[in-house]
Every structure is written in structure tokens, then in C-alpha cells.
mmCIF file of C-alpha atoms and ligand atoms in Angstrom:
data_model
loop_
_atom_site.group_PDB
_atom_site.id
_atom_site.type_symbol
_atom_site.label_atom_id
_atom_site.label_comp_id
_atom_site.label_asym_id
_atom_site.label_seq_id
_atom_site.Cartn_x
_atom_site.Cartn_y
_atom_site.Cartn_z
ATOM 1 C CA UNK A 1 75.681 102.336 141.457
ATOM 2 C CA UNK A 2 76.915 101.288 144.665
ATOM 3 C CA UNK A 3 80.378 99.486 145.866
ATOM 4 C CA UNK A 4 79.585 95.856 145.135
ATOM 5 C CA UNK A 5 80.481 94.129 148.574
ATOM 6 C CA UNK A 6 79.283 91.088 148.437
ATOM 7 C CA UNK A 7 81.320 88.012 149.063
ATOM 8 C CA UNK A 8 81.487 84.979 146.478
ATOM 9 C CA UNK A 9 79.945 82.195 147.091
ATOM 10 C CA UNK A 10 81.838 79.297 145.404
ATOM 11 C CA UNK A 11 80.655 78.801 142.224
ATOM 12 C CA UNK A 12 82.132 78.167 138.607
ATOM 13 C CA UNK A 13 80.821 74.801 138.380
ATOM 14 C CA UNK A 14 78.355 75.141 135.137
ATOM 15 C CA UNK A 15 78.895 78.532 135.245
ATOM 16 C CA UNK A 16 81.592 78.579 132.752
ATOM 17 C CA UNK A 17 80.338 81.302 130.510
ATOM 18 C CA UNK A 18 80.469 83.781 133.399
ATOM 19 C CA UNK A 19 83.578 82.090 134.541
ATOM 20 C CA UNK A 20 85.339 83.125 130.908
ATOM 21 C CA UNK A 21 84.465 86.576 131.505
ATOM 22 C CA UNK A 22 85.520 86.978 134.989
ATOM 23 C CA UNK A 23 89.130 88.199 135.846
ATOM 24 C CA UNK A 24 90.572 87.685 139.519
ATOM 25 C CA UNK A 25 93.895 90.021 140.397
ATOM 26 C CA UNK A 26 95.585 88.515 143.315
ATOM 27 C CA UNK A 27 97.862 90.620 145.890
ATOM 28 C CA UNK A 28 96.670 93.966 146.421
ATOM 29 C CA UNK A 29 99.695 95.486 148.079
ATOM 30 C CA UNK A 30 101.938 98.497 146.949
ATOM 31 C CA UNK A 31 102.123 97.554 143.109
ATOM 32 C CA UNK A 32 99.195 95.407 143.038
ATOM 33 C CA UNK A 33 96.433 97.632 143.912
ATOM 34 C CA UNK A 34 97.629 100.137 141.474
ATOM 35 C CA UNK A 35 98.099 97.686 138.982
ATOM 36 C CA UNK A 36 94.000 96.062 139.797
ATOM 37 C CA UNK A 37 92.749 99.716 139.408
ATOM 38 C CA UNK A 38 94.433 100.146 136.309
ATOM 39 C CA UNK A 39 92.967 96.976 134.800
ATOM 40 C CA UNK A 40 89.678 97.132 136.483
ATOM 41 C CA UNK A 41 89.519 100.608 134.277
ATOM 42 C CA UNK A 42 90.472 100.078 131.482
ATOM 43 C CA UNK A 43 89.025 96.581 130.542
ATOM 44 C CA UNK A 44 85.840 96.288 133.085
ATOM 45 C CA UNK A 45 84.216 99.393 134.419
ATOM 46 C CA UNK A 46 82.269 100.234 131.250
ATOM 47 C CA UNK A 47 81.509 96.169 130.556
ATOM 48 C CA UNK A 48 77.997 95.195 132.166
ATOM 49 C CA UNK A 49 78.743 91.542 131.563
ATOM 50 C CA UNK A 50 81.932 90.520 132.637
ATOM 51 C CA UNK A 51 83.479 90.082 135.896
ATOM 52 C CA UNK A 52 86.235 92.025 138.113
ATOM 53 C CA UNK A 53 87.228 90.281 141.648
ATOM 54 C CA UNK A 54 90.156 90.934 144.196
ATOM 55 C CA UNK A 55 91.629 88.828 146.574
ATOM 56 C CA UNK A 56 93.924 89.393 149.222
ATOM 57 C CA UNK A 57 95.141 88.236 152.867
ATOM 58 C CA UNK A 58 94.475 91.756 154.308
ATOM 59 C CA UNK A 59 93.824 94.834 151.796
ATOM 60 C CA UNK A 60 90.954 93.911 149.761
ATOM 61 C CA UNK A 61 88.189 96.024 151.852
ATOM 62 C CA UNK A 62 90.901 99.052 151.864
ATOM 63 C CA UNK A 63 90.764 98.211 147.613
ATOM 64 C CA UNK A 64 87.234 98.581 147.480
ATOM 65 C CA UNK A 65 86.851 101.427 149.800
ATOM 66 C CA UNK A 66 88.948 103.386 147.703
ATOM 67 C CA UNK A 67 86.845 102.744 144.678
ATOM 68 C CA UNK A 68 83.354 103.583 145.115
ATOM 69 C CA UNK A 69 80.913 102.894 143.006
ATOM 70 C CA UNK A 70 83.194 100.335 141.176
ATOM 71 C CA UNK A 71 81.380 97.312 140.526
ATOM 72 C CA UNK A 72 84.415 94.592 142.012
ATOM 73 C CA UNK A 73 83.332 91.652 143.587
ATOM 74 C CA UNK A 74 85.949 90.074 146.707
ATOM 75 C CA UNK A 75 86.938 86.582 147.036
ATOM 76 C CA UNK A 76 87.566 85.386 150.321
ATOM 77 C CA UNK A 77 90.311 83.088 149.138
ATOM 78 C CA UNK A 78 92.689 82.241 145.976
ATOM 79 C CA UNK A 79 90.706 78.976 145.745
ATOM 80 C CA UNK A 80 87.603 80.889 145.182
ATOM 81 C CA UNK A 81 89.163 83.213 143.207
ATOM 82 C CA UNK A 82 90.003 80.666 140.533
ATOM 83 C CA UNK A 83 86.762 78.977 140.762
ATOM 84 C CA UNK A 84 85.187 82.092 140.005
ATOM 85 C CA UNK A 85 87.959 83.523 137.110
ATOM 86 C CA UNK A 86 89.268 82.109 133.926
ATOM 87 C CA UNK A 87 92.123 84.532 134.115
ATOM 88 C CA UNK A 88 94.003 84.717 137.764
ATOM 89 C CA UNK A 89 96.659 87.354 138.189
ATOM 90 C CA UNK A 90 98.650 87.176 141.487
ATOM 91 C CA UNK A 91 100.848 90.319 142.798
ATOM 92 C CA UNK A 92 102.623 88.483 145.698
ATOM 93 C CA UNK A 93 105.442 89.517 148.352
ATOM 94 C CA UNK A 94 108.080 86.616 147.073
ATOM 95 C CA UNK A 95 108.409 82.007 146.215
ATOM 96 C CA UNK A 96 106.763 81.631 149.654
ATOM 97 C CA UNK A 97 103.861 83.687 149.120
ATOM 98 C CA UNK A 98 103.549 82.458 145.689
ATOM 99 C CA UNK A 99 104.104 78.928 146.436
ATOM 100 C CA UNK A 100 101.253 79.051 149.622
ATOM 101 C CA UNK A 101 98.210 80.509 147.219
ATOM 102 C CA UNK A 102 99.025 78.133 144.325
ATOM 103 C CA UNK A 103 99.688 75.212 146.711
ATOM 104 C CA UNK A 104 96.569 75.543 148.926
ATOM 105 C CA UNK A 105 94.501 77.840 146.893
ATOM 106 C CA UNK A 106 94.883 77.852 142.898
ATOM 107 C CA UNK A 107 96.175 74.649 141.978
ATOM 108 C CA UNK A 108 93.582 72.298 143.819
ATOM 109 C CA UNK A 109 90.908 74.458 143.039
ATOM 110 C CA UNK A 110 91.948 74.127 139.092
ATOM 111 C CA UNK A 111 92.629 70.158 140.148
ATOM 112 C CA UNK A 112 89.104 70.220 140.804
ATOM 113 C CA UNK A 113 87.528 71.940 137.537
ATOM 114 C CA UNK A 114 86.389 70.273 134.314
ATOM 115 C CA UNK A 115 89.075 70.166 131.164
ATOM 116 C CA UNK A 116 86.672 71.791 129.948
ATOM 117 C CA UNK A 117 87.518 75.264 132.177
ATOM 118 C CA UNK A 118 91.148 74.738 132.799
ATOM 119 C CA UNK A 119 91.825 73.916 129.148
ATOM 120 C CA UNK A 120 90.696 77.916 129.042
ATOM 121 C CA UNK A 121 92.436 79.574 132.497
ATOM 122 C CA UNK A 122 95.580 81.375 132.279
ATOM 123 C CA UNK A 123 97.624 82.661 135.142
ATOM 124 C CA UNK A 124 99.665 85.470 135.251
ATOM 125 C CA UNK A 125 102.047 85.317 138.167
ATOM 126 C CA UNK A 126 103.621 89.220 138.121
ATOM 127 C CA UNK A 127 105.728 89.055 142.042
ATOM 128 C CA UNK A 128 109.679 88.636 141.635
ATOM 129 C CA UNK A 129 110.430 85.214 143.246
ATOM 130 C CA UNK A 130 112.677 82.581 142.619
ATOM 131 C CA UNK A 131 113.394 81.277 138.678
ATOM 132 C CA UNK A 132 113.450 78.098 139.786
ATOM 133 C CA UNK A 133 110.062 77.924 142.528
ATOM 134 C CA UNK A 134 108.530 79.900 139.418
ATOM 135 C CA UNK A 135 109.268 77.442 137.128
ATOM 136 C CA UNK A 136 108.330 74.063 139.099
ATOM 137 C CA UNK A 137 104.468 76.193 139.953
ATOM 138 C CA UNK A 138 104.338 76.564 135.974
ATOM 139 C CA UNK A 139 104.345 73.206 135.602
ATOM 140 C CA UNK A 140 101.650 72.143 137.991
ATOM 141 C CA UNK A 141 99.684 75.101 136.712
ATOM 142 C CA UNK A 142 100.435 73.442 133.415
ATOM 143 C CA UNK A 143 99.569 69.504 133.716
ATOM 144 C CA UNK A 144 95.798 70.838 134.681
ATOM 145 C CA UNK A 145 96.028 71.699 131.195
ATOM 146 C CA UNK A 146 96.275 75.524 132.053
ATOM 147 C CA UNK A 147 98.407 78.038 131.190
ATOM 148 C CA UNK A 148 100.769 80.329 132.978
ATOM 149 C CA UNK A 149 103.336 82.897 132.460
ATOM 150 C CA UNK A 150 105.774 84.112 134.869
ATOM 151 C CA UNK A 151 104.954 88.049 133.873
ATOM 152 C CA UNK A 152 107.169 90.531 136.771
ATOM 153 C CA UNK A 153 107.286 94.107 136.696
ATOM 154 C CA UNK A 154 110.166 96.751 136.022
ATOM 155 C CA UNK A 155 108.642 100.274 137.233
ATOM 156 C CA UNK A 156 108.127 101.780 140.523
ATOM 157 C CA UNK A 157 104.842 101.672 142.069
ATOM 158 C CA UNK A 158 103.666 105.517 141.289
ATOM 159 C CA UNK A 159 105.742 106.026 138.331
ATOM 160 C CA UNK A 160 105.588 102.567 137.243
ATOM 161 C CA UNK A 161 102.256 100.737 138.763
ATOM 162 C CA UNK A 162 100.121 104.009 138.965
ATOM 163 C CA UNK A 163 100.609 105.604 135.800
ATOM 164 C CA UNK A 164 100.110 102.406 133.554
ATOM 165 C CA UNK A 165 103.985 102.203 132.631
ATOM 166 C CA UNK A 166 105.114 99.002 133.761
ATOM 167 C CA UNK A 167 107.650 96.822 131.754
ATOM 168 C CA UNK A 168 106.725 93.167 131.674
ATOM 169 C CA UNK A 169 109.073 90.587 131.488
ATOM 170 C CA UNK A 170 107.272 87.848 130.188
ATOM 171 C CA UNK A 171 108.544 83.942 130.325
ATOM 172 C CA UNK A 172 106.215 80.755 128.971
ATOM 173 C CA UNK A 173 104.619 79.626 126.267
ATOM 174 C CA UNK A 174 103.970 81.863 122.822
ATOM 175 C CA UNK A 175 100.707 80.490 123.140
ATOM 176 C CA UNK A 176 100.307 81.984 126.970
ATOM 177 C CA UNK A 177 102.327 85.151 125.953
ATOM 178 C CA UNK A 178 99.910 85.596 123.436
ATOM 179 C CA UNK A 179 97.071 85.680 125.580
ATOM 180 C CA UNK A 180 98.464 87.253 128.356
ATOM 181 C CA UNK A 181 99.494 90.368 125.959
ATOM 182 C CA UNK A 182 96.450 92.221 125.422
ATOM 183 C CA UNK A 183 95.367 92.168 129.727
ATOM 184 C CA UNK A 184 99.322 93.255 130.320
ATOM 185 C CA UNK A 185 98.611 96.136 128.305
ATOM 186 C CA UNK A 186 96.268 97.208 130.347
ATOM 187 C CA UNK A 187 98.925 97.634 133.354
ATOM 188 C CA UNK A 188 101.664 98.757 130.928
ATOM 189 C CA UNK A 189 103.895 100.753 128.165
ATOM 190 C CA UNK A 190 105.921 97.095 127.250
ATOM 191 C CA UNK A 191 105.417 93.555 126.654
ATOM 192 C CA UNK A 192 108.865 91.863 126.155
ATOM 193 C CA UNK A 193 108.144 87.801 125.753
ATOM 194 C CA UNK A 194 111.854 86.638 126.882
ATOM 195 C CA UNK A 195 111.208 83.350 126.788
ATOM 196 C CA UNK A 196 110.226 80.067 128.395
ATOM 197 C CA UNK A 197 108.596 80.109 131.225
ATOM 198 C CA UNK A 198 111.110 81.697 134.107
ATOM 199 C CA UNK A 199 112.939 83.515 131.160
ATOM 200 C CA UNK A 200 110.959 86.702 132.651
ATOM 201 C CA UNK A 201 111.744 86.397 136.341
ATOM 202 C CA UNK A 202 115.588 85.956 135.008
ATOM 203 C CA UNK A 203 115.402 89.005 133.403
ATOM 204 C CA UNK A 204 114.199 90.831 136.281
ATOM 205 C CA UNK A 205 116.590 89.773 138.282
ATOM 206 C CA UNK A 206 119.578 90.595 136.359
ATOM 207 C CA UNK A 207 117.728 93.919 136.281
ATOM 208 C CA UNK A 208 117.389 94.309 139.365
ATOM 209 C CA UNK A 209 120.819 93.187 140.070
ATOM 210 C CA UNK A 210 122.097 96.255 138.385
ATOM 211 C CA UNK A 211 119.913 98.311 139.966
ATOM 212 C CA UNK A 212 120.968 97.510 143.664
ATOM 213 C CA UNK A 213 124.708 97.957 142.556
ATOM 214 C CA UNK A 214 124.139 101.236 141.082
ATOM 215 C CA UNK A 215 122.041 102.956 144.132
ATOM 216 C CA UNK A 216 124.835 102.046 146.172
ATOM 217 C CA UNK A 217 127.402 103.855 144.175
ATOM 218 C CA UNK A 218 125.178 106.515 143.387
ATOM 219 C CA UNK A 219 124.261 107.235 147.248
ATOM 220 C CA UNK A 220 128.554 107.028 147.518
ATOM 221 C CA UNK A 221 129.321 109.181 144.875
ATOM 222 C CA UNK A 222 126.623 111.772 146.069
ATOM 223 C CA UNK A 223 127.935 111.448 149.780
ATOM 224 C CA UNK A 224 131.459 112.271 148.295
ATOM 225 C CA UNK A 225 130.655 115.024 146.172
ATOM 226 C CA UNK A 226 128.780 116.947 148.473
ATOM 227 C CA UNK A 227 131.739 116.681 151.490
ATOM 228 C CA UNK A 228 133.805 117.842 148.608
ATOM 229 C CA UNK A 229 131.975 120.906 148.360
ATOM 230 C CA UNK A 230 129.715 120.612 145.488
ATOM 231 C CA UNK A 231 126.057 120.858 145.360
ATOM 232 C CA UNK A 232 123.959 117.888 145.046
ATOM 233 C CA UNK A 233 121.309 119.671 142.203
ATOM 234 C CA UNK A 234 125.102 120.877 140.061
ATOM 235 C CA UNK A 235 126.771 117.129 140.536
ATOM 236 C CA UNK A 236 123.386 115.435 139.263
ATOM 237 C CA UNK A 237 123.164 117.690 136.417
ATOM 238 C CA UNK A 238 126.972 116.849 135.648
ATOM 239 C CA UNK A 239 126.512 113.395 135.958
ATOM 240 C CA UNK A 240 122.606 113.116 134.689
ATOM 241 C CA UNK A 241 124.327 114.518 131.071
ATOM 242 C CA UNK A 242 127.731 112.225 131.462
ATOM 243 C CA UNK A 243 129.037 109.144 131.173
ATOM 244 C CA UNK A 244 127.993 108.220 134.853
ATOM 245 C CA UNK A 245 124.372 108.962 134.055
ATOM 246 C CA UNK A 246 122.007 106.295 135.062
ATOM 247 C CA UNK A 247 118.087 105.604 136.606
ATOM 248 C CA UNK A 248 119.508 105.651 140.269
ATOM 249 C CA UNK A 249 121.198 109.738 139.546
ATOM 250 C CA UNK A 250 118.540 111.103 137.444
ATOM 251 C CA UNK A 251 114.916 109.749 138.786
ATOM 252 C CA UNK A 252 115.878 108.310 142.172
ATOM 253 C CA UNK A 253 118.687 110.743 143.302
ATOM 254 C CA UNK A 254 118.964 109.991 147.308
ATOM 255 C CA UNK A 255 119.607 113.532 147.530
ATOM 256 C CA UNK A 256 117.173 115.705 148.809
ATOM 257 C CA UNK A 257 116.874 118.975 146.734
ATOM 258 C CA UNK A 258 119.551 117.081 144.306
ATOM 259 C CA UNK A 259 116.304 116.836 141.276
ATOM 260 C CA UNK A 260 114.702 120.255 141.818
ATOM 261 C CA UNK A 261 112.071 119.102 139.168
ATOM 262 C CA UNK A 262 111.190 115.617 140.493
ATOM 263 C CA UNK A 263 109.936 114.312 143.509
ATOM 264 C CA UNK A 264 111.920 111.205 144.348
ATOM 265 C CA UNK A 265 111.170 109.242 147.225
ATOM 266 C CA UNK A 266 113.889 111.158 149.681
ATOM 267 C CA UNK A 267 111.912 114.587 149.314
ATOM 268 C CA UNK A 268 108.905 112.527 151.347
ATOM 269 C CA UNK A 269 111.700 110.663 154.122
ATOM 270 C CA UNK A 270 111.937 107.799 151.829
ATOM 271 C CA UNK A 271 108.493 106.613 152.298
ATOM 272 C CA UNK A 272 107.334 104.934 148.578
ATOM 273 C CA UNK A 273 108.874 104.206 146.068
ATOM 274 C CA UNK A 274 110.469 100.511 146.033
ATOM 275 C CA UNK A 275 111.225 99.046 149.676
ATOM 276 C CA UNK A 276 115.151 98.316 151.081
ATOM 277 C CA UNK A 277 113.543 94.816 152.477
ATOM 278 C CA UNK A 278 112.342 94.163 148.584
ATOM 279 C CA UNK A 279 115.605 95.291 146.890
ATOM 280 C CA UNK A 280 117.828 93.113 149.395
ATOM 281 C CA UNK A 281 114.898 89.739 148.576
ATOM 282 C CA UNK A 282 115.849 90.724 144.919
ATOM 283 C CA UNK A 283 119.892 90.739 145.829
ATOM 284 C CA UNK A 284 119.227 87.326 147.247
ATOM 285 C CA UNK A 285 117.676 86.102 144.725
ATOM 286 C CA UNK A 286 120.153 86.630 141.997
ATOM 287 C CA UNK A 287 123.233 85.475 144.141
ATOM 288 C CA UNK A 288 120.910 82.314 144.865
ATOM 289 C CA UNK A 289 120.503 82.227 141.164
ATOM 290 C CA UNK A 290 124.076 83.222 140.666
ATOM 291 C CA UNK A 291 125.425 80.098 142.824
ATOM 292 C CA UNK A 292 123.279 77.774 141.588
ATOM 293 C CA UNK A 293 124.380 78.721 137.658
ATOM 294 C CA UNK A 294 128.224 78.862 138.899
ATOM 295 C CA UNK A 295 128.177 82.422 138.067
ATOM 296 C CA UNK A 296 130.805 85.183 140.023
ATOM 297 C CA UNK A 297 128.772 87.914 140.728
ATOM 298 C CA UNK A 298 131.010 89.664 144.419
ATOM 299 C CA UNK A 299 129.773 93.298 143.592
ATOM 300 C CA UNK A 300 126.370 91.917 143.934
ATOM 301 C CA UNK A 301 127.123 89.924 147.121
ATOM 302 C CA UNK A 302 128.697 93.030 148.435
ATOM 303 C CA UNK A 303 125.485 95.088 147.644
ATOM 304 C CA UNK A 304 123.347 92.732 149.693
ATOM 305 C CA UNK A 305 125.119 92.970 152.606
ATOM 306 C CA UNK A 306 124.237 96.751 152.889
ATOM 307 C CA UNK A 307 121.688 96.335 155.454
ATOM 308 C CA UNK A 308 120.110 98.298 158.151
ATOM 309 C CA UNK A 309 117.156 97.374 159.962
ATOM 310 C CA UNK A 310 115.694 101.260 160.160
ATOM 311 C CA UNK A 311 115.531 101.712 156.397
ATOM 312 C CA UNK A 312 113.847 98.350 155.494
ATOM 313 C CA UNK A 313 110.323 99.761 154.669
ATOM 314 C CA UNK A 314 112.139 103.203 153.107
ATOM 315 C CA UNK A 315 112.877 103.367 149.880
ATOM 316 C CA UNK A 316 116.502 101.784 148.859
ATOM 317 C CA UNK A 317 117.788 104.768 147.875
ATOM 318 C CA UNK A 318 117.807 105.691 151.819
ATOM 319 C CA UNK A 319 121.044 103.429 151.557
ATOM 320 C CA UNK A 320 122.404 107.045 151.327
ATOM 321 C CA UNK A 321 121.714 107.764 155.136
ATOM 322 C CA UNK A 322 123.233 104.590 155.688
ATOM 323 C CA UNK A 323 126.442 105.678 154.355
ATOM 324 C CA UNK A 324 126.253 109.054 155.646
ATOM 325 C CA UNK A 325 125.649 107.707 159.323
ATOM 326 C CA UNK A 326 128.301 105.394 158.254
ATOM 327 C CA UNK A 327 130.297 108.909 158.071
ATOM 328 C CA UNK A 328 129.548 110.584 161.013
ATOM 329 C CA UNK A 329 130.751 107.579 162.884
ATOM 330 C CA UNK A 330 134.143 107.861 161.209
ATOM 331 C CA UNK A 331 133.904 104.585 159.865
ATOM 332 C CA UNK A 332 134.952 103.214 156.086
ATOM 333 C CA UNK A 333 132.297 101.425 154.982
ATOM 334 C CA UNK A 334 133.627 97.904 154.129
ATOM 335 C CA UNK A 335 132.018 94.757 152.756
ATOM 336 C CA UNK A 336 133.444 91.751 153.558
ATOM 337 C CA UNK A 337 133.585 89.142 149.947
ATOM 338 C CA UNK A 338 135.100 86.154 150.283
ATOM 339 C CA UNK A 339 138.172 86.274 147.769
ATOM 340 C CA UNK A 340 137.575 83.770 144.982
HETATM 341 P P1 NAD B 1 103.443 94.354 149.045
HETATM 342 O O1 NAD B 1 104.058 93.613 150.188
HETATM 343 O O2 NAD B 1 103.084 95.796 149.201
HETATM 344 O O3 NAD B 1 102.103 93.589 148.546
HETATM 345 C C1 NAD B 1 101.924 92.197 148.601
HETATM 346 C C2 NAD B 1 100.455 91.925 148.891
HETATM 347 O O4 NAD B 1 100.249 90.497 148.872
HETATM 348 C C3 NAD B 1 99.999 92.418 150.277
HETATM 349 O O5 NAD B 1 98.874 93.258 150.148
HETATM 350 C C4 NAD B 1 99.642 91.122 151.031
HETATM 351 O O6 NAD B 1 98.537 91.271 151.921
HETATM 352 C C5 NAD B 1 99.303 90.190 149.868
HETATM 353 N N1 NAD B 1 99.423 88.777 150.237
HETATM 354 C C6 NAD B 1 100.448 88.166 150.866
HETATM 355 N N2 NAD B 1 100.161 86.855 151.035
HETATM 356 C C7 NAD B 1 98.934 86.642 150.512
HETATM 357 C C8 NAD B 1 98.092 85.508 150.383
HETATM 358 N N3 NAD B 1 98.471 84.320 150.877
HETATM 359 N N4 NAD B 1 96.881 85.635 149.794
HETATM 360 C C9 NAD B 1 96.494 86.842 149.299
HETATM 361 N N5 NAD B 1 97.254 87.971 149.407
HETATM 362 C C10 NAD B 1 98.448 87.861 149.990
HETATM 363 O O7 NAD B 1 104.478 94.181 147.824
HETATM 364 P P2 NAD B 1 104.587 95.087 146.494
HETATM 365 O O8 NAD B 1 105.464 96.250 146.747
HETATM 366 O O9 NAD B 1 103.233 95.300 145.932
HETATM 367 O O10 NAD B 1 105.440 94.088 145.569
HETATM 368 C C11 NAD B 1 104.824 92.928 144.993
HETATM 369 C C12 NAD B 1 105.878 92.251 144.092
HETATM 370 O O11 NAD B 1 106.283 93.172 143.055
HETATM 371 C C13 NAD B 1 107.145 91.838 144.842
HETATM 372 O O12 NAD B 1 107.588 90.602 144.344
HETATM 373 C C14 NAD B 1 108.125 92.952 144.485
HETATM 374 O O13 NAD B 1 109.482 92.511 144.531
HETATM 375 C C15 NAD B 1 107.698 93.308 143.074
HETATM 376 N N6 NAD B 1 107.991 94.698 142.649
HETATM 377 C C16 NAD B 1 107.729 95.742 143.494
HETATM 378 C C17 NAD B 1 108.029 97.039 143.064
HETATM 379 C C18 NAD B 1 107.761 98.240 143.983
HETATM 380 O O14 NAD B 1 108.166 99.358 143.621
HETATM 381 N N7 NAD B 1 107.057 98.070 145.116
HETATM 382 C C19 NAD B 1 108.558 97.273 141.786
HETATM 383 C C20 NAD B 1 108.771 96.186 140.929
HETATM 384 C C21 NAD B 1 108.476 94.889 141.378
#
């Protein structure tokens, strides 16, 4: 069977029984591809009636070219996409992103459908973005009468995306969480429902706030041990089995040769893995977040300042070479913090 290629017309209207059947993934960059492929498997390859269709502002002829065969149909526009797909999930750079394809794309096109269909459509939203943007894009998705979780990812895009072993963080109604459960299992290990819609997207962040404080130590701690003499694969075993042990030491070690048994993004120059430019939009997010919630968080304001305009497409653990040039030019690295 060949690569189905053939654009959408729009349709849906009195369609709706193909329309239930039909799935539309949204966003086919880094995470999102893998993430498509993964549910395009698992729930559609084998099915002869229902419907698999991709969307997205530049990748989705690299998508299908890299599955031939695969019967996935392309929709030239989020708009489309939900006229064609009961269930709409959207893989998206950040709240701008998000905000453009459900302003001009999903929610008019959902504006326009019978009760009848939106009373049915769910949307999973899966990019990090803002709690708040999140939250007010629920609701519109929600007066059509449709539902929507805010469902982001913890896991990398091989390790995480790739292999099926994503963590979603899951915020809106039990009724949404429930149906969104059994397509997020297709992308994933585990389904945590944390709460109201936005609950998920403050979970990530808090995650990921942790995350871009602890690759910054980690990259300092390895930079110091190593000028004191010690080898980076005998300090990551010491710390990888002590009290320091942590994600950013033991699976994303900035340390080339530092995980003899792994292959972390600086074995391959950095390239993969989870971008600096992503990390920092995270940062931002939870000291915008932070303020707004009256919340201290400095070692997190202190982490986002760490930038360097080489390393924004390398993985964040290449904060390392940041310090180390940092080194070589003699200089203490120091983040300014406003005192409180
Ligand atoms: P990416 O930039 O690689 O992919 C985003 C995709 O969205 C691109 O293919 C782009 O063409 C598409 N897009 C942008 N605007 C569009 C529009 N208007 N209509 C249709 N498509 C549009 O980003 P990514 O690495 O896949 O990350 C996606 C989200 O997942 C981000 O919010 C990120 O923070 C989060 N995340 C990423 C990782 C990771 O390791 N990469 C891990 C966890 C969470």
C-alpha cells in the first residue's frame, strides 16, 4: 500500500461517523513526530476504518516521507484538522504557538461544528506553555462544549518520545482525563491526572525548574572535579551511587566519556536531546509563574540567566562548555539576583 498523500479537502460536515474515528496530531517537531509515529502504530496502522492525519507549519511531508507505506492523511491547516478529527492533539513550540492554531485554526473551526460533534471532540494540548494562556484556551475549547486537557511531557525526545516512555502530566476534567488516558498510553509508561485543567503544565514546570538548576550544578561540579584531578567516568560513579546522585549525573552527564555505557547527548556535540533555547522558555516560564504566585524562587532566576547564544539548539547540558569557556577566560562565573 502506498504513502497516502493526498490533501484533505474540508469536510466533517455530515461526516461525523468518520469524523469520530479520525485522530489529528498537531506539531510534528522533535517530540512530536516521535510521539505521531508512536500513536499512528500502535492505535491505527492495523485499523482499515479509522483515520490518522498530521498537521504542521513545515514538517509534515518530511513525517510522511519517513513512513512509507503508512496510510496518514495531511491537513493543510489546524482548522482542517479539527474539521476532519474528533480527537486533536497539538505538540507546539510554546503560549504563542499554541495560542495562534487554537485562535485562528481550532477554535473557529469547532465554533463552526454542530453540538452534535463538539459535544464529542477532545483536545489534548501536550507543548509546555504558560499555566495561565493554557488555562484561558481550555476554556474557549470548553464553552463549544468540548473538552480539553492540558497533557505535557516529562522524557527526552529519544529516550522519552521515541521509545514510548513519556510521563504525562495531565490537568482538566476527570471526565477529559478519562478519555484522554487510553490515546496517552499510546505515547507513554505514565498517566498522572494532577488536576484541573493547568494542574499538568504546573507540574511540569516545577519539574523542569529542578531540572535546569541541577544541570547547572552538575556541569559545575563536573568542571571542578576534573581540574581537581579526577576522572569524569570515577566522579559519576561516586556521585551516580551518593547522595548527589540525580537525572542530570547519571543519564545526561555533560561529560564526554563520563557514562561509558550511555550515549548522552555530549558524546554526539550536544546535538539532541532537549534544546538550551527550550530549557531557558521553561526557566521563564516558572519565574513568570513564580512572580505572578508571589513565590521566591533566585536559584531559578540565576539558572536562566545562563545563556549563550552558540549552545541554544545543543542540548542544555552543553551549559558545561559554557562554564568551561567561562574557565579558560579566567573568569568566576557570577549571576547577578537582585537581593530580596
Ligand atoms: P520543535 O520546535 O522541535 O517542534 C515544534 C513543531 O511545531 C515544529 O515542527 C513546528 O513546525 C511546529 N509548528 C509551529 N507552529 C505551528 C503552527 N502554527 N501550525 C502547525 N505546526 C506548527 O519542539 P519540540 O522539541 O518537539 O518540543 C515541543 C514541546 O515539547 C515544547 O513545548 C517543549 O518545551 C516540550 N518538550 C520538549 C522536550 C524535548 O526533549 N525536545 C521534552 C519535553 C517537553
Amino acid at each position: 500500500m502506498k504513502a497516502s498523500l493526498r490533501l484533505l479537502n474540508a469536510v466533517a460536515f455530515g461526516r461525523s461517523s468518520q469524523r469520530s474515528k479520525s485522530t489529528s496530531f498537531i506539531g510534528l517537531g522533535r517530540m512530536g513526530q516521535e510521539m505521531a509515529y508512536n500513536l499512528f502504530s500502535k492505535q491505527f496502522a492495523q485499523s482499515k476504518d479509522s483515520q490518522f492525519v498530521v498537521c504542521d507549519a513545515v514538517l509534515r511531508a518530511f513525517f510522511i516521507k519517513q513512513f512509507p507505506g503508512a496510510k496518514i492523511d495531511i491537513a493543510g491547516t489546524p482548522e482542517e484538522a479539527t474539521m476532519t478529527s474528533q480527537t486533536i492533539i497539538t505538540m507546539l513550540p510554546s503560549s504563542p504557538q499554541v495560542l495562534s492554531v487554537y485562535n485562528t485554526g481550532i477554535l473557529p473551526a469547532l465554533r463552526m461544528l454542530p453540538e452534535e460533534l463538539t459535544s464529542k471532540t477532545l483536545c489534548i494540548d501536550s507543548t509546555t506553555l504558560d499555566v495561565d494562556v493554557a488555562r484561558s484556551v481550555a476554556l474557549d475549547v470548553v464553552a463549544t462544549r468540548s473538552f480539553m486537557v492540558d497533557a505535557p511531557v516529562s522524557g527526552g525526545s529519544s529516550n522519552g518520545a521515541k521509545a514510548g516512555k513519556l510521563a504525562f502530566l495531565v490537568g482538566g476534567s476527570d471526565t477529559a482525563f478519562k478519555r484522554s488516558h487510553p490515546i496517552l498510553e499510546n505515547m507513554g509508561q505514565r498517566i498522572i491526572h494532577c488536576g484541573p485543567s493547568g494542574a499538568g503544565l504546573a507540574a511540569k514546570i516545577c519539574n523542569n525548574l529542578i531540572l535546569g538548576v541541577q544541570q547547572i550544578v552538575v556541569g559545575e561540579a563536573m568542571l571542578l572535579g576534573t581540574k581537581l584531578g579526577l576522572d569524569p567516568a570515577v566522579l559519576s560513579s561516586v556521585v551516580g551511587s551518593s547522595t548527589g546522585n540525580c537525572w542530570s549525573i547519571s543519564v545526561n552527564n555533560p561529560v564526554p566519556s563520563a557514562l561509558p555505557e550511555q550515549s548522552p547527548p555530549c558524546e554526539r556535540e550536544y546535538e539532541g536531546g532537549f534544546a538550551t533555547a527550550l530549557m531557558l522558555k521553561d526557566m521563564g516560564l516558572a519565574s513568570n509563574v513564580a512572580a505572578l504566585a508571589g513565590c521566591p524562587i533566585p536559584l531559578g532566576e540565576a539558572a536562566e540567566a545562563f545563556e549563550h547564544p552558540n549552545l541554544a539548539q545543543k542540548d542544555f547540558s552543553s551549559i558545561y562548555l559554557f562554564l568551561k569557556e567561562m574557565m579558560k577566560a579566567g573568569k568566576a562565573v557570577k549571576v547577578d539576583v537582585e537581593s530580596p
